[in-house]
Amino acid sequence: MEFPLVQLELPSWLSLRFEDDSTVWTTREERMHLVIELARANVKKRTGGPFGAAIFERDTGKLIAPGVNLVTSSHCSVAHAEIIAIMIAQQHRKHFDLGAPGLPPCELVTSCEPCAMCLGAIPWSGIRSLVCGARDEDARQIGFDEGAKPVEWIAELQRRDICVYRDILRNEAVKELIDYRDQGGLIYNSREG
Amino acid sequence: MEFPLVQLELPSWLSLRFEDDSTVWTTREERMHLVIELARANVKKRTGGPFGAAIFERDTGKLIAPGVNLVTSSHCSVAHAEIIAIMIAQQHRKHFDLGAPGLPPCELVTSCEPCAMCLGAIPWSGIRSLVCGARDEDARQIGFDEGAKPVEWIAELQRRDICVYRDILRNEAVKELIDYRDQGGLIYNSREG
């Protein structure tokens, strides 16, 4: 019996996007603007769903890792934008804990509030803050299943010293979701039994 | 700016374990016995934590993908045993949905009840049944953080037509956790803020 290797790579358009780009994204709005741009480009380039994310050094705004949803293109249901960004950031740091002693605090910025899986992944990742654009209900509104989350999910993150900022450029973020639906984009992973 | 590739590979001992092995694992107990063996070997070989999982064709018992916890060795907090098994199985099927029409139903067997992240990943994976050894509280008992899960997590999976079987060889599964703690194994990812 042989088992395949799992290899997850950013699409080439995304790597090109950051070639020769030394921008520092200072504010939460600037960071959100970037991940919404990635969500939009991901749909346009047909590499996945309308979701973008990125991990920044929280205090400097330096980009550590971008992420887009690669579920369909990489045959991987785990490949949500947040998970891709987390995995790339950890490879970059060569550490499974982005909050390990000696490392600068990291912030995860996502164009839409995390689904149950990504929410569960956040405490293990070591990020210290989470910035969200669209709300959970905005994704559900266009047919995406966000999964079963604890009702008090924000308090649960805060209890672990992870700050949560919601509704950053929410209208812009929601627009990407609605545009995707209106273009007839595939709503995958909405199995309801 | 350049970003690293994410590559997740089974440890060589695990690939060797299945070389020339054409066993079919018929019962839930046989499948659990295998994943407990993987959990134990993962600690012994120092490739990660005391957790093993596998995805089988539910009705035939054919092994599709094994998984072990590779968090520390692969610098990846997402690399829990269940996630590794899901990702490998999907690469094998070349599809992000293991429950897609035309594919034989798949079963995820795990030596310990899934943490919040793995629980959230299960509906997206397309598996049709989940078989657990140790309970959530058994992992917490030795210091592992399982995260915040919905109280009614079993009912939530069942509502999506995913069957759940608990306590399969629970005592054997718990023994691996206790042995790990008693050997002074690293309890990573238990940041509490």
CSV table of N, CA and C in Angstrom, one decimal, chain A residues 44-123:
chain,number,residue,atom,x,y,z
A,44,LYS,N,-12.0,35.1,-9.4
A,44,LYS,CA,-11.7,35.5,-10.8
A,44,LYS,C,-10.7,34.5,-11.5
A,45,LYS,N,-9.7,34.1,-10.7
A,45,LYS,CA,-8.7,33.2,-11.3
A,45,LYS,C,-9.1,31.7,-11.2
A,46,ARG,N,-10.3,31.5,-10.7
A,46,ARG,CA,-10.9,30.1,-10.6
A,46,ARG,C,-10.0,29.1,-9.8
A,47,THR,N,-9.4,29.6,-8.7
A,47,THR,CA,-8.6,28.7,-7.9
A,47,THR,C,-9.4,28.3,-6.6
A,48,GLY,N,-10.6,28.8,-6.4
A,48,GLY,CA,-11.3,28.4,-5.2
A,48,GLY,C,-12.5,29.3,-4.9
A,49,GLY,N,-13.0,29.2,-3.7
A,49,GLY,CA,-14.1,30.0,-3.2
A,49,GLY,C,-13.8,31.4,-2.8
A,50,PRO,N,-14.8,32.2,-2.5
A,50,PRO,CA,-14.6,33.6,-2.3
A,50,PRO,C,-14.2,34.0,-0.9
A,51,PHE,N,-13.1,33.4,-0.5
A,51,PHE,CA,-12.6,33.6,0.9
A,51,PHE,C,-11.1,33.9,0.8
A,52,GLY,N,-10.7,34.9,1.5
A,52,GLY,CA,-9.2,35.3,1.6
A,52,GLY,C,-8.8,35.5,3.1
A,53,ALA,N,-7.6,35.3,3.4
A,53,ALA,CA,-7.1,35.4,4.8
A,53,ALA,C,-5.6,35.8,4.7
A,54,ALA,N,-5.1,36.2,5.8
A,54,ALA,CA,-3.6,36.5,5.8
A,54,ALA,C,-3.2,36.6,7.3
A,55,ILE,N,-1.9,36.2,7.5
A,55,ILE,CA,-1.3,36.4,8.8
A,55,ILE,C,-0.3,37.5,8.8
A,56,PHE,N,-0.4,38.4,9.7
A,56,PHE,CA,0.5,39.6,9.7
A,56,PHE,C,1.2,39.5,11.1
A,57,GLU,N,2.4,40.1,11.1
A,57,GLU,CA,2.9,40.5,12.5
A,57,GLU,C,2.0,41.6,13.0
A,58,ARG,N,1.4,41.3,14.1
A,58,ARG,CA,0.4,42.2,14.7
A,58,ARG,C,0.8,43.6,14.8
A,59,ASP,N,2.1,43.8,15.3
A,59,ASP,CA,2.5,45.1,15.7
A,59,ASP,C,3.1,45.9,14.6
A,60,THR,N,3.7,45.2,13.6
A,60,THR,CA,4.4,45.9,12.5
A,60,THR,C,3.6,46.0,11.2
A,61,GLY,N,2.7,45.0,11.1
A,61,GLY,CA,1.9,45.0,9.8
A,61,GLY,C,2.6,44.3,8.7
A,62,LYS,N,3.7,43.6,9.0
A,62,LYS,CA,4.4,42.8,8.0
A,62,LYS,C,3.6,41.6,7.7
A,63,LEU,N,3.5,41.3,6.4
A,63,LEU,CA,2.8,40.1,5.9
A,63,LEU,C,3.6,38.9,6.1
A,64,ILE,N,3.1,37.9,6.8
A,64,ILE,CA,3.8,36.6,7.0
A,64,ILE,C,3.3,35.6,6.0
A,65,ALA,N,2.0,35.5,5.9
A,65,ALA,CA,1.5,34.5,5.0
A,65,ALA,C,0.1,34.8,4.5
A,66,PRO,N,-0.1,34.9,3.2
A,66,PRO,CA,-1.5,35.0,2.7
A,66,PRO,C,-2.1,33.6,2.5
A,67,GLY,N,-3.5,33.6,2.4
A,67,GLY,CA,-4.2,32.4,2.2
A,67,GLY,C,-5.4,32.6,1.4
A,68,VAL,N,-5.8,31.7,0.5
A,68,VAL,CA,-7.1,31.7,-0.1
A,68,VAL,C,-7.7,30.3,0.0
A,69,ASN,N,-8.9,30.2,-0.3
A,69,ASN,CA,-9.6,28.9,-0.2
A,69,ASN,C,-9.2,28.1,-1.4
A,70,LEU,N,-8.6,26.9,-1.2
A,70,LEU,CA,-8.1,26.1,-2.2
A,70,LEU,C,-8.8,24.7,-2.2
A,71,VAL,N,-10.0,24.6,-1.6
A,71,VAL,CA,-10.7,23.3,-1.4
A,71,VAL,C,-10.9,22.6,-2.8
A,72,THR,N,-11.4,23.2,-3.7
A,72,THR,CA,-11.7,22.5,-5.0
A,72,THR,C,-10.4,22.3,-5.8
A,73,SER,N,-9.6,23.3,-5.9
A,73,SER,CA,-8.4,23.1,-6.8
A,73,SER,C,-7.3,22.2,-6.2
A,74,SER,N,-7.3,22.1,-4.9
A,74,SER,CA,-6.3,21.2,-4.3
A,74,SER,C,-6.9,19.9,-3.8
A,75,HIS,N,-8.1,19.6,-4.1
A,75,HIS,CA,-8.8,18.4,-3.6
A,75,HIS,C,-8.6,18.2,-2.1
A,76,CYS,N,-8.9,19.2,-1.4
A,76,CYS,CA,-8.7,19.2,0.1
A,76,CYS,C,-9.7,20.0,0.8
A,77,SER,N,-10.6,19.3,1.5
A,77,SER,CA,-11.7,20.1,2.2
A,77,SER,C,-11.1,20.9,3.4
A,78,VAL,N,-9.9,20.6,3.8
A,78,VAL,CA,-9.3,21.4,4.9
A,78,VAL,C,-8.7,22.7,4.4
A,79,ALA,N,-8.6,22.9,3.1
A,79,ALA,CA,-7.8,24.0,2.6
A,79,ALA,C,-8.6,25.3,2.6
A,80,HIS,N,-9.2,25.7,3.7
A,80,HIS,CA,-9.8,27.0,3.8
A,80,HIS,C,-8.7,28.1,3.9
A,81,ALA,N,-9.1,29.3,3.6
A,81,ALA,CA,-8.1,30.4,3.5
A,81,ALA,C,-7.4,30.5,4.8
A,82,GLU,N,-8.1,30.4,5.9
A,82,GLU,CA,-7.4,30.6,7.2
A,82,GLU,C,-6.4,29.5,7.5
A,83,ILE,N,-6.8,28.3,7.1
A,83,ILE,CA,-5.9,27.1,7.4
A,83,ILE,C,-4.6,27.2,6.5
A,84,ILE,N,-4.8,27.6,5.3
A,84,ILE,CA,-3.7,27.8,4.4
A,84,ILE,C,-2.7,28.9,5.0
A,85,ALA,N,-3.3,30.0,5.4
A,85,ALA,CA,-2.4,31.0,5.9
A,85,ALA,C,-1.7,30.6,7.2
A,86,ILE,N,-2.4,29.8,8.1
A,86,ILE,CA,-1.8,29.3,9.3
A,86,ILE,C,-0.6,28.4,8.9
A,87,MET,N,-0.9,27.4,8.0
A,87,MET,CA,0.1,26.4,7.7
A,87,MET,C,1.4,27.1,7.1
A,88,ILE,N,1.1,28.0,6.2
A,88,ILE,CA,2.3,28.7,5.5
A,88,ILE,C,3.1,29.5,6.6
A,89,ALA,N,2.4,30.2,7.4
A,89,ALA,CA,3.1,31.0,8.4
A,89,ALA,C,3.9,30.1,9.3
A,90,GLN,N,3.4,29.0,9.7
A,90,GLN,CA,4.1,28.1,10.6
A,90,GLN,C,5.4,27.5,9.8
A,91,GLN,N,5.2,27.2,8.5
A,91,GLN,CA,6.4,26.7,7.8
A,91,GLN,C,7.4,27.9,7.7
A,92,HIS,N,7.0,29.1,7.6
A,92,HIS,CA,7.9,30.2,7.5
A,92,HIS,C,8.6,30.4,8.9
A,93,ARG,N,7.9,30.2,10.0
A,93,ARG,CA,8.5,30.3,11.3
A,93,ARG,C,9.2,29.1,11.7
A,94,LYS,N,9.0,28.0,11.0
A,94,LYS,CA,9.6,26.7,11.4
A,94,LYS,C,9.1,26.3,12.8
A,95,HIS,N,7.9,26.6,13.1
A,95,HIS,CA,7.4,26.3,14.5
A,95,HIS,C,5.9,26.1,14.4
A,96,PHE,N,5.4,25.2,15.1
A,96,PHE,CA,3.9,24.9,15.1
A,96,PHE,C,3.1,25.9,16.0
A,97,ASP,N,3.8,26.7,16.7
A,97,ASP,CA,3.2,27.7,17.6
A,97,ASP,C,3.6,29.1,17.3
A,98,LEU,N,2.8,29.9,16.6
A,98,LEU,CA,3.1,31.2,16.2
A,98,LEU,C,3.2,32.1,17.4
A,99,GLY,N,2.8,31.7,18.5
A,99,GLY,CA,2.9,32.5,19.7
A,99,GLY,C,4.0,32.0,20.7
A,100,ALA,N,4.9,31.2,20.1
A,100,ALA,CA,6.0,30.7,21.0
A,100,ALA,C,6.9,31.9,21.5
A,101,PRO,N,7.5,31.7,22.7
A,101,PRO,CA,8.3,32.7,23.2
A,101,PRO,C,9.4,33.2,22.2
A,102,GLY,N,9.5,34.5,22.1
A,102,GLY,CA,10.6,35.0,21.2
A,102,GLY,C,10.1,35.4,19.9
A,103,LEU,N,8.9,34.9,19.5
A,103,LEU,CA,8.3,35.3,18.2
A,103,LEU,C,7.4,36.5,18.3
A,104,PRO,N,7.4,37.4,17.3
A,104,PRO,CA,6.5,38.5,17.4
A,104,PRO,C,5.0,38.1,17.3
A,105,PRO,N,4.1,38.7,18.0
A,105,PRO,CA,2.7,38.3,18.0
A,105,PRO,C,2.1,38.4,16.6
A,106,CYS,N,1.3,37.4,16.3
A,106,CYS,CA,0.7,37.3,14.9
A,106,CYS,C,-0.8,37.6,15.0
A,107,GLU,N,-1.3,38.1,13.9
A,107,GLU,CA,-2.7,38.4,13.7
A,107,GLU,C,-3.3,37.7,12.5
A,108,LEU,N,-4.4,37.1,12.6
A,108,LEU,CA,-5.1,36.4,11.5
A,108,LEU,C,-6.2,37.3,11.0
A,109,VAL,N,-6.2,37.7,9.8
A,109,VAL,CA,-7.2,38.6,9.2
A,109,VAL,C,-8.0,37.7,8.2
A,110,THR,N,-9.3,37.7,8.3
A,110,THR,CA,-10.0,36.8,7.3
A,110,THR,C,-11.3,37.6,6.8
A,111,SER,N,-11.5,37.3,5.5
A,111,SER,CA,-12.6,38.1,4.9
A,111,SER,C,-14.0,37.7,5.4
A,112,CYS,N,-14.1,36.5,6.1
A,112,CYS,CA,-15.3,36.1,6.7
A,112,CYS,C,-15.1,35.4,8.0
A,113,GLU,N,-16.0,35.5,8.9
A,113,GLU,CA,-15.8,34.8,10.2
A,113,GLU,C,-15.5,33.3,10.0
A,114,PRO,N,-14.6,32.7,10.8
A,114,PRO,CA,-14.2,31.3,10.6
A,114,PRO,C,-15.3,30.3,10.7
A,115,CYS,N,-15.3,29.3,9.9
A,115,CYS,CA,-16.2,28.1,10.1
A,115,CYS,C,-15.8,27.4,11.4
A,116,ALA,N,-16.5,26.3,11.7
A,116,ALA,CA,-16.3,25.6,12.9
A,116,ALA,C,-14.8,25.0,12.9
A,117,MET,N,-14.4,24.5,11.8
A,117,MET,CA,-13.0,23.9,11.7
A,117,MET,C,-12.0,25.0,11.9
A,118,CYS,N,-12.1,26.1,11.2
A,118,CYS,CA,-11.0,27.1,11.3
A,118,CYS,C,-11.1,27.8,12.7
A,119,LEU,N,-12.3,27.9,13.3
A,119,LEU,CA,-12.4,28.4,14.6
A,119,LEU,C,-11.6,27.5,15.6
A,120,GLY,N,-11.8,26.2,15.4
A,120,GLY,CA,-11.1,25.2,16.3
A,120,GLY,C,-9.6,25.2,16.1
A,121,ALA,N,-9.2,25.6,14.9
A,121,ALA,CA,-7.7,25.6,14.6
A,121,ALA,C,-7.0,26.8,15.2
A,122,ILE,N,-7.8,27.9,15.5
A,122,ILE,CA,-7.2,29.2,15.9
A,122,ILE,C,-6.4,29.1,17.2
A,123,PRO,N,-7.0,28.5,18.3
A,123,PRO,CA,-6.2,28.4,19.5
A,123,PRO,C,-4.9,27.6,19.3
